[in-house]
PDB file of C-alpha atoms in Angstrom:
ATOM      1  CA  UNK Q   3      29.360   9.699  -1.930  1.00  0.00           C
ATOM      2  CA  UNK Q   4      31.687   6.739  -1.274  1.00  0.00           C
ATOM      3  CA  UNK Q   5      35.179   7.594  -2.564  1.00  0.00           C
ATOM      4  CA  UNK Q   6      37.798   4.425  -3.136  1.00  0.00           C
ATOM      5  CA  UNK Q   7      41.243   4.756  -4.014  1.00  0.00           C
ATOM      6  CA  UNK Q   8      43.311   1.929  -6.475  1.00  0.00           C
ATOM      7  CA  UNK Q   9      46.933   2.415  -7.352  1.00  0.00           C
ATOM      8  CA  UNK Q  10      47.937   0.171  -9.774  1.00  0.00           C
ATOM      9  CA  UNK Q  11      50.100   0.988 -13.058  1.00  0.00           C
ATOM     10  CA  UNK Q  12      53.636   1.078 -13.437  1.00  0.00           C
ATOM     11  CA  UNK Q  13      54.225   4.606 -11.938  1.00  0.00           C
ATOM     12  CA  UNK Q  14      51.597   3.491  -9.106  1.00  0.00           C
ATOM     13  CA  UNK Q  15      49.330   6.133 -10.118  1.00  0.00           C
ATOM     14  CA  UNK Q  16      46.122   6.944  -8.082  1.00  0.00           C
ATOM     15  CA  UNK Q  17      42.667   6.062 -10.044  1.00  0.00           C
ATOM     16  CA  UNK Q  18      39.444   6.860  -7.888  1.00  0.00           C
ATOM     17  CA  UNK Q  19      36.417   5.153  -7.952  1.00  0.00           C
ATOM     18  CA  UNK Q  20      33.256   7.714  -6.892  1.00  0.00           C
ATOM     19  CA  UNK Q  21      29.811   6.164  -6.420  1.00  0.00           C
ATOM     20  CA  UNK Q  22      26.852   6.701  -4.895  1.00  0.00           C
ATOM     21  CA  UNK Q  23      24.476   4.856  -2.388  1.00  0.00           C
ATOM     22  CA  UNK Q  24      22.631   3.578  -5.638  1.00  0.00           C
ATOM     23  CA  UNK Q  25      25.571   2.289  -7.301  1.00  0.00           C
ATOM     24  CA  UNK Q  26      25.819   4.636  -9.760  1.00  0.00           C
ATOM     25  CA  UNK Q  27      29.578   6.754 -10.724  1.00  0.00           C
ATOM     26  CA  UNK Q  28      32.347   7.780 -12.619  1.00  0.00           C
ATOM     27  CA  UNK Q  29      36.249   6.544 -12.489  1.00  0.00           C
ATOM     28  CA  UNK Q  30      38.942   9.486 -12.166  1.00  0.00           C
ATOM     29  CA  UNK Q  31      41.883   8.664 -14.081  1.00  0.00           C
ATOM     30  CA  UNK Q  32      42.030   4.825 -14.937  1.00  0.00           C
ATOM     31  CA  UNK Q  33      45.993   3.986 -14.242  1.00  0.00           C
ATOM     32  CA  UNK Q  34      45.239   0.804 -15.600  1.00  0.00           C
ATOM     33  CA  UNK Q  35      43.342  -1.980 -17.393  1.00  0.00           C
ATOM     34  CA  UNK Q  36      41.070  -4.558 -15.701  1.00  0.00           C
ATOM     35  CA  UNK Q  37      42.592  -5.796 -12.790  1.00  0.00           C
ATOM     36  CA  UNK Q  38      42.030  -4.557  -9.128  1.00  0.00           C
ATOM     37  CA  UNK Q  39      39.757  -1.057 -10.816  1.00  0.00           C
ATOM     38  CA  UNK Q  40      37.539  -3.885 -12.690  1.00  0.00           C
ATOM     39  CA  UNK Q  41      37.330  -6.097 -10.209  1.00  0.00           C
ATOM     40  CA  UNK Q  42      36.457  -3.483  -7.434  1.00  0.00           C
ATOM     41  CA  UNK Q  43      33.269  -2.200  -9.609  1.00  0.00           C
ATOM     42  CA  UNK Q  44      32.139  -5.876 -10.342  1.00  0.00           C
ATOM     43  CA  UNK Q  45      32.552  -6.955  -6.720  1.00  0.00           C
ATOM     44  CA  UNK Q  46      30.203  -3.657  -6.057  1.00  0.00           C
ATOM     45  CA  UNK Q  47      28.057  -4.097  -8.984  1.00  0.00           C
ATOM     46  CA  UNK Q  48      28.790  -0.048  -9.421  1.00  0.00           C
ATOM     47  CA  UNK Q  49      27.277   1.410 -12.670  1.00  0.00           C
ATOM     48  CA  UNK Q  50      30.247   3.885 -14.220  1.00  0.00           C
ATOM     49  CA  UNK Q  51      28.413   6.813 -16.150  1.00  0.00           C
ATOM     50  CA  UNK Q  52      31.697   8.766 -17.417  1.00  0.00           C
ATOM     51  CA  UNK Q  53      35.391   8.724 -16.846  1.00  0.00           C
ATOM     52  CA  UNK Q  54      37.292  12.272 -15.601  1.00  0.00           C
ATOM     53  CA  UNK Q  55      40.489  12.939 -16.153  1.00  0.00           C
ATOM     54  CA  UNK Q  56      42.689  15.008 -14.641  1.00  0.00           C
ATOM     55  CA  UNK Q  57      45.032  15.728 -16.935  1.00  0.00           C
ATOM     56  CA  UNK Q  58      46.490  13.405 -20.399  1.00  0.00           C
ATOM     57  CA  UNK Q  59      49.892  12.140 -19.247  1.00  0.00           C
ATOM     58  CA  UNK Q  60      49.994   8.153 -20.279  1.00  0.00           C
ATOM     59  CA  UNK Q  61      50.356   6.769 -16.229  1.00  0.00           C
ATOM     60  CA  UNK Q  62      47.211   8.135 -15.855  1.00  0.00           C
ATOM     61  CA  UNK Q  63      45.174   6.800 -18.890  1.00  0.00           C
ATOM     62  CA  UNK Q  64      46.509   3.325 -19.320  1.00  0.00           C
ATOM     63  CA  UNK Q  65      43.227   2.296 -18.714  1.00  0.00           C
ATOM     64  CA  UNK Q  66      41.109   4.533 -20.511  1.00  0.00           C
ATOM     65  CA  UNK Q  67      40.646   2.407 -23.778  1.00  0.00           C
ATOM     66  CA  UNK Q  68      39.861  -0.204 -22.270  1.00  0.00           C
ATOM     67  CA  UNK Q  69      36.980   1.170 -19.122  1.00  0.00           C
ATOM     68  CA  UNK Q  70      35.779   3.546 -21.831  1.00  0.00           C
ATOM     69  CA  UNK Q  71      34.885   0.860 -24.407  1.00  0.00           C
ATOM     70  CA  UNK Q  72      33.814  -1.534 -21.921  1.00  0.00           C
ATOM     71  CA  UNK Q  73      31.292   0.560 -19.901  1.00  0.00           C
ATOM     72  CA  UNK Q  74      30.482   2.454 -23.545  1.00  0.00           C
ATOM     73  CA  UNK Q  75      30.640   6.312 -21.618  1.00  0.00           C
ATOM     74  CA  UNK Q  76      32.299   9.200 -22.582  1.00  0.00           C
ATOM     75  CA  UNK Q  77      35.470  10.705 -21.245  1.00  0.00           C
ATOM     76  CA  UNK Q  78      36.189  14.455 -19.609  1.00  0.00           C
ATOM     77  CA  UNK Q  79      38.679  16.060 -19.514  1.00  0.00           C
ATOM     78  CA  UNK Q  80      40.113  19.925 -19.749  1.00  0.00           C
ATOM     79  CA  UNK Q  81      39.526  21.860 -23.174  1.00  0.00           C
ATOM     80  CA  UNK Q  82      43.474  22.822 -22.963  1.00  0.00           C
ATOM     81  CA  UNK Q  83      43.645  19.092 -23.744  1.00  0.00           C
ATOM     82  CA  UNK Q  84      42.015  19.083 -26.727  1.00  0.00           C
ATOM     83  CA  UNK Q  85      45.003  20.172 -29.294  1.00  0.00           C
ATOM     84  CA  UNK Q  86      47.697  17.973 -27.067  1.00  0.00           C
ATOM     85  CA  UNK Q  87      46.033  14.339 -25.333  1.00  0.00           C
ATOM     86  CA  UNK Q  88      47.207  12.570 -28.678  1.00  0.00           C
ATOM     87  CA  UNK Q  89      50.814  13.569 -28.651  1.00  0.00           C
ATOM     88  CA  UNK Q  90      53.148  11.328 -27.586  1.00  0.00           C
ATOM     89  CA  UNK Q  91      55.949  13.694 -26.412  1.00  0.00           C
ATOM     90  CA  UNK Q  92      53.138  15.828 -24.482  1.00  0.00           C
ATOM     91  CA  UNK Q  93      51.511  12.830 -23.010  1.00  0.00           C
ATOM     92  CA  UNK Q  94      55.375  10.793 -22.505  1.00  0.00           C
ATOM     93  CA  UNK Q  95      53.636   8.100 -24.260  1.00  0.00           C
ATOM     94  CA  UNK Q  96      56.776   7.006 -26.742  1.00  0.00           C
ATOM     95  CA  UNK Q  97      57.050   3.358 -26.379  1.00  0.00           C
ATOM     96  CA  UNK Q  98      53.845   2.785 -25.299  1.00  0.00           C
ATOM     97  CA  UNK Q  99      51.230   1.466 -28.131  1.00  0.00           C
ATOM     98  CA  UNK Q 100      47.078   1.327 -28.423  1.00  0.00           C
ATOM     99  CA  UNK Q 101      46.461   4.268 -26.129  1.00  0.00           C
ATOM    100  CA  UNK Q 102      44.141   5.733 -28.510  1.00  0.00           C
ATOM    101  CA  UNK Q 103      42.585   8.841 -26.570  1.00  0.00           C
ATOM    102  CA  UNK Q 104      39.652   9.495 -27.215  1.00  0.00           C
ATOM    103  CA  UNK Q 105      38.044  12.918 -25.589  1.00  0.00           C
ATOM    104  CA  UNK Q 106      34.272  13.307 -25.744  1.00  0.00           C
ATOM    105  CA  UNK Q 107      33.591  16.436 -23.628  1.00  0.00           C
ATOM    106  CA  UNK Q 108      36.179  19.567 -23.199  1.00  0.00           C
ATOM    107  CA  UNK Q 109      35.487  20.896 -19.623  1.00  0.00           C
ATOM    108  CA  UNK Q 110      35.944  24.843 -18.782  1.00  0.00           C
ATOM    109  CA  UNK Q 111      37.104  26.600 -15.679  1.00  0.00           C
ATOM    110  CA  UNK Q 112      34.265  26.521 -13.133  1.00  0.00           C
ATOM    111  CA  UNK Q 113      32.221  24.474 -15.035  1.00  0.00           C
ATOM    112  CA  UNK Q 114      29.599  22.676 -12.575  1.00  0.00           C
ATOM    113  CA  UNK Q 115      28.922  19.290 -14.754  1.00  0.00           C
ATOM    114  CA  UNK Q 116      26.955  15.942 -14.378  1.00  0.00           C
ATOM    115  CA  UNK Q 117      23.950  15.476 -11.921  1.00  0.00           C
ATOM    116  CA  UNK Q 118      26.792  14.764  -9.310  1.00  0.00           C
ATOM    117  CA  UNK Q 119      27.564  18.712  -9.393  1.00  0.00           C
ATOM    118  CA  UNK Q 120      30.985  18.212  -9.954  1.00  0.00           C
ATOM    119  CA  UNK Q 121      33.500  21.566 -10.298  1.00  0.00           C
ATOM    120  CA  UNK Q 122      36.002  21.691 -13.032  1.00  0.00           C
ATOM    121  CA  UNK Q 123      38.618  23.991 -11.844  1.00  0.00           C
ATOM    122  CA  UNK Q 124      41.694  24.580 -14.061  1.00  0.00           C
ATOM    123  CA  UNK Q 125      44.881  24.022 -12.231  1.00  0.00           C
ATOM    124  CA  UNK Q 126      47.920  23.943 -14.578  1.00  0.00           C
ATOM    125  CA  UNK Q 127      51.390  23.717 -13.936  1.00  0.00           C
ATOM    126  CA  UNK Q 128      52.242  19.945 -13.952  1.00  0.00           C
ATOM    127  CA  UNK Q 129      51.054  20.286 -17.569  1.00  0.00           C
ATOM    128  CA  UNK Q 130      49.049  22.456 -19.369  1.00  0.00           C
ATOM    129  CA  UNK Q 131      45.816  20.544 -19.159  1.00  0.00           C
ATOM    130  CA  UNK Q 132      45.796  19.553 -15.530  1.00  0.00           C
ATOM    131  CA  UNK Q 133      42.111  19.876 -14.097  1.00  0.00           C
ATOM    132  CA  UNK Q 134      41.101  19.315 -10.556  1.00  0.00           C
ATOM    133  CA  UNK Q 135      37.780  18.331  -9.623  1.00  0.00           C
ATOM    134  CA  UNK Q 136      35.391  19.398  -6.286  1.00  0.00           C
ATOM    135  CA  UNK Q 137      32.960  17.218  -5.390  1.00  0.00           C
ATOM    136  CA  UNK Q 138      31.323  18.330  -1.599  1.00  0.00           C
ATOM    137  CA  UNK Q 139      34.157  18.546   0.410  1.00  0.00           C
ATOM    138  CA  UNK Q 140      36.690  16.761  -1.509  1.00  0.00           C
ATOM    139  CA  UNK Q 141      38.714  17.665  -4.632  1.00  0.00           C
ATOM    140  CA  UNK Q 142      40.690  15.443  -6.776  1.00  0.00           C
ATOM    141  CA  UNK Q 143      44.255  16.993  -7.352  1.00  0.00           C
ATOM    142  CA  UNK Q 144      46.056  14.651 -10.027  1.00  0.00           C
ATOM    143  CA  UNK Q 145      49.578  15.513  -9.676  1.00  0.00           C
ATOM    144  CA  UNK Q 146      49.185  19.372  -9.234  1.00  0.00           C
ATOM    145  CA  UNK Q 147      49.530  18.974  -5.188  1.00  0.00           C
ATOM    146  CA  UNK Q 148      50.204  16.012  -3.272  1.00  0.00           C
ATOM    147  CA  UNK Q 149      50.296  15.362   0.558  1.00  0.00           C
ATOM    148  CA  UNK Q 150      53.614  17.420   1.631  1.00  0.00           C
ATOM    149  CA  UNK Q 151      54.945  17.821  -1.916  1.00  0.00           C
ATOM    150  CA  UNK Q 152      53.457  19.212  -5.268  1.00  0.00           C
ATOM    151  CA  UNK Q 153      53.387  18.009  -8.631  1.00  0.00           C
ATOM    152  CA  UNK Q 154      56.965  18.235 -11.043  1.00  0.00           C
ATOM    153  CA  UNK Q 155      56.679  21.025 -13.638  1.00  0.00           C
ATOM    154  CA  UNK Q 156      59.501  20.096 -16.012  1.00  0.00           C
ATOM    155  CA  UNK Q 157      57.485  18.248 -18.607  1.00  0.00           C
ATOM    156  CA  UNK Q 158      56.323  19.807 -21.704  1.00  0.00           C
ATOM    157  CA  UNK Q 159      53.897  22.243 -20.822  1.00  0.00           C
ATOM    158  CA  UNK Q 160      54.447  22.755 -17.050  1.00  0.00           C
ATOM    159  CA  UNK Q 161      55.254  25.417 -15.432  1.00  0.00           C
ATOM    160  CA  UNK Q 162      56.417  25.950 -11.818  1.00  0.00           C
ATOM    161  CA  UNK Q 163      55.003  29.607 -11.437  1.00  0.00           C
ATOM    162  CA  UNK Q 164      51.938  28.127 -12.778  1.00  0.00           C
ATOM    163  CA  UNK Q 165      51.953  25.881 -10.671  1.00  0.00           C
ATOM    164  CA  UNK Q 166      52.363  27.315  -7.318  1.00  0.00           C
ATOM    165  CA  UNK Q 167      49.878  29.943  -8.582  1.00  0.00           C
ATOM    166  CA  UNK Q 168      47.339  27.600  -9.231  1.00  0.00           C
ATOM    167  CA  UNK Q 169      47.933  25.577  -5.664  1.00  0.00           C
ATOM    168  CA  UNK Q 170      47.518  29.149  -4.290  1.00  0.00           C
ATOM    169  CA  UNK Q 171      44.678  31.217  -5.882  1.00  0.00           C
ATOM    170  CA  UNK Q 172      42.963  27.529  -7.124  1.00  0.00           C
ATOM    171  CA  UNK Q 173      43.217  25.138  -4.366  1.00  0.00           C
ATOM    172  CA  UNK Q 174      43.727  27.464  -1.248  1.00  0.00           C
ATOM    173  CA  UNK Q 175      40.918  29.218  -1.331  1.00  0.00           C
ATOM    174  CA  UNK Q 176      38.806  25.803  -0.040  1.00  0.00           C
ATOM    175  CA  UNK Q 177      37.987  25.501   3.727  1.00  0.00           C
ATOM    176  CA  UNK Q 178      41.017  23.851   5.521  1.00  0.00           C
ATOM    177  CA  UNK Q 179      39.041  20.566   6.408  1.00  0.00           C
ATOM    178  CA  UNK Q 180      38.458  19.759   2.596  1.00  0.00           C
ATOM    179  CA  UNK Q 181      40.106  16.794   2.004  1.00  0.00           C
ATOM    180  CA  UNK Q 182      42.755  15.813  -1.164  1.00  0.00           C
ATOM    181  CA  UNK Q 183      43.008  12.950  -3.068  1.00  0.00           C
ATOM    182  CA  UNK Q 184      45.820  13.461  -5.102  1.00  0.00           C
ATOM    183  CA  UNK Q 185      47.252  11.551  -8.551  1.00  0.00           C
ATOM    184  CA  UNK Q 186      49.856   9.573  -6.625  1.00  0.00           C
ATOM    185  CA  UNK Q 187      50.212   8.845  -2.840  1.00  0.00           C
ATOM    186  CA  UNK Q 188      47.660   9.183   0.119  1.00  0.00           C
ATOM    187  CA  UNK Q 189      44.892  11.978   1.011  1.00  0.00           C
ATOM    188  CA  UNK Q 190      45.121  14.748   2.787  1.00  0.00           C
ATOM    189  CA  UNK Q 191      43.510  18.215   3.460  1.00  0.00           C
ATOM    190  CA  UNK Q 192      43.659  21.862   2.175  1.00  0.00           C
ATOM    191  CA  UNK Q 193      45.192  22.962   5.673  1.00  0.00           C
ATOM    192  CA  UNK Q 194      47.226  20.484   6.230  1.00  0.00           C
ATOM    193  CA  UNK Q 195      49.338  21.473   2.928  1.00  0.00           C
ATOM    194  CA  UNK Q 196      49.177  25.205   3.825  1.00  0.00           C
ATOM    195  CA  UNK Q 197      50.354  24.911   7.505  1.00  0.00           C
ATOM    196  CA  UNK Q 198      53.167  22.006   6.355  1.00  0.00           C
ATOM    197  CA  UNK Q 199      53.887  21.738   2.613  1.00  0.00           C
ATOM    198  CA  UNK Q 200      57.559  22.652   2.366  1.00  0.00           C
ATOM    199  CA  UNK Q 201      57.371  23.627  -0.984  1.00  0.00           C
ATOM    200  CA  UNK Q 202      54.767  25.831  -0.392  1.00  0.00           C
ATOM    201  CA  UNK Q 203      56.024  27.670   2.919  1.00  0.00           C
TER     202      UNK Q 203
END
């Protein structure tokens, strides 16, 4: 699998672009509307069969009207964010307009989905819907753990204990070489963050 990484958005937010060597994939968490994610899959004539997210706060969905309709797929995301994607003070949406979030399929914990064997695994904390996804060696974080930092927990429905708990017994548990591409800023691996994460030693 060929993994690219666009940050675009006004919070420079990380949306990932996973494809295979027949052109075929899904978008994690589209920061944004057209632009460089649009132009990247047109350039690479990629076929997007669904969009993940990794959790439902607004500077990571900016995009998701707009890649959903276009590409006509559905959208995944946790089942915690079933009851809470659509409000505003959940999502910090207030101000923005035409998000209009539209969930297709509510993911469980350890759910293996899609012919790409992808692994939902629950990891709240940074809010109360926040997913991470394994695919092979690589798991997508969102904003629950981020090279040398983790993800803030003072937004409606985090929680800090929840948080480090779920970067512990959630994330942890991987083999050190797996590699993390996290919500905001660059990659880096499950080993890495235990031997040098300050907020986590």
């Amino acid at each position: 699998m060929y993994i690219k990484k666009i940050e675009d958005g006004p919070m420079m937010a990380n949306c990932y672009i996973v494809y295979d060597e027949s052109k075929n994939g899904f978008l994690i968490d589209p920061v944004y509307p057209k632009g460089k994610i649009e132009k990247f899959i047109e350039v690479n004539n990629i076929k997007i069969d669904f969009i993940l997210l990794t959790h439902t706060h607004f500077d990571h969905l900016l995009g998701l009207k707009y890649f959903k309709n276009k590409y006509n797929v559905d959208v995944y995301a946790s089942e915690d964010s079933k009851d809470i994607a659509k409000d505003p003070d959940y999502n910090l949406s207030r101000g923005f307009r035409d998000l209009d979030i539209e969930i297709n399929r509510f993911l469980k914990d350890g759910e293996i989905f899609s012919k790409y064997n992808i692994r939902a695994i629950k990891t709240p904390g940074h809010s109360l819907d926040s997913m991470s996804y394994k695919l092979g060696n690589n798991i997508f974080t969102g904003d629950t753990l981020f090279k040398q930092s983790i993800g803030r927990s003072d937004f409606p429905g985090g929680s800090y204990n929840n948080l480090i708990s779920s970067i512990i017994n959630k994330l942890f548990i991987y083999d050190d070489d797996v590699i993390i591409y996290p919500g905001h800023g660059e990659e880096s691996k499950i080993g890495y963050e235990k031997r040098n994460n300050p907020f986590l030693n």
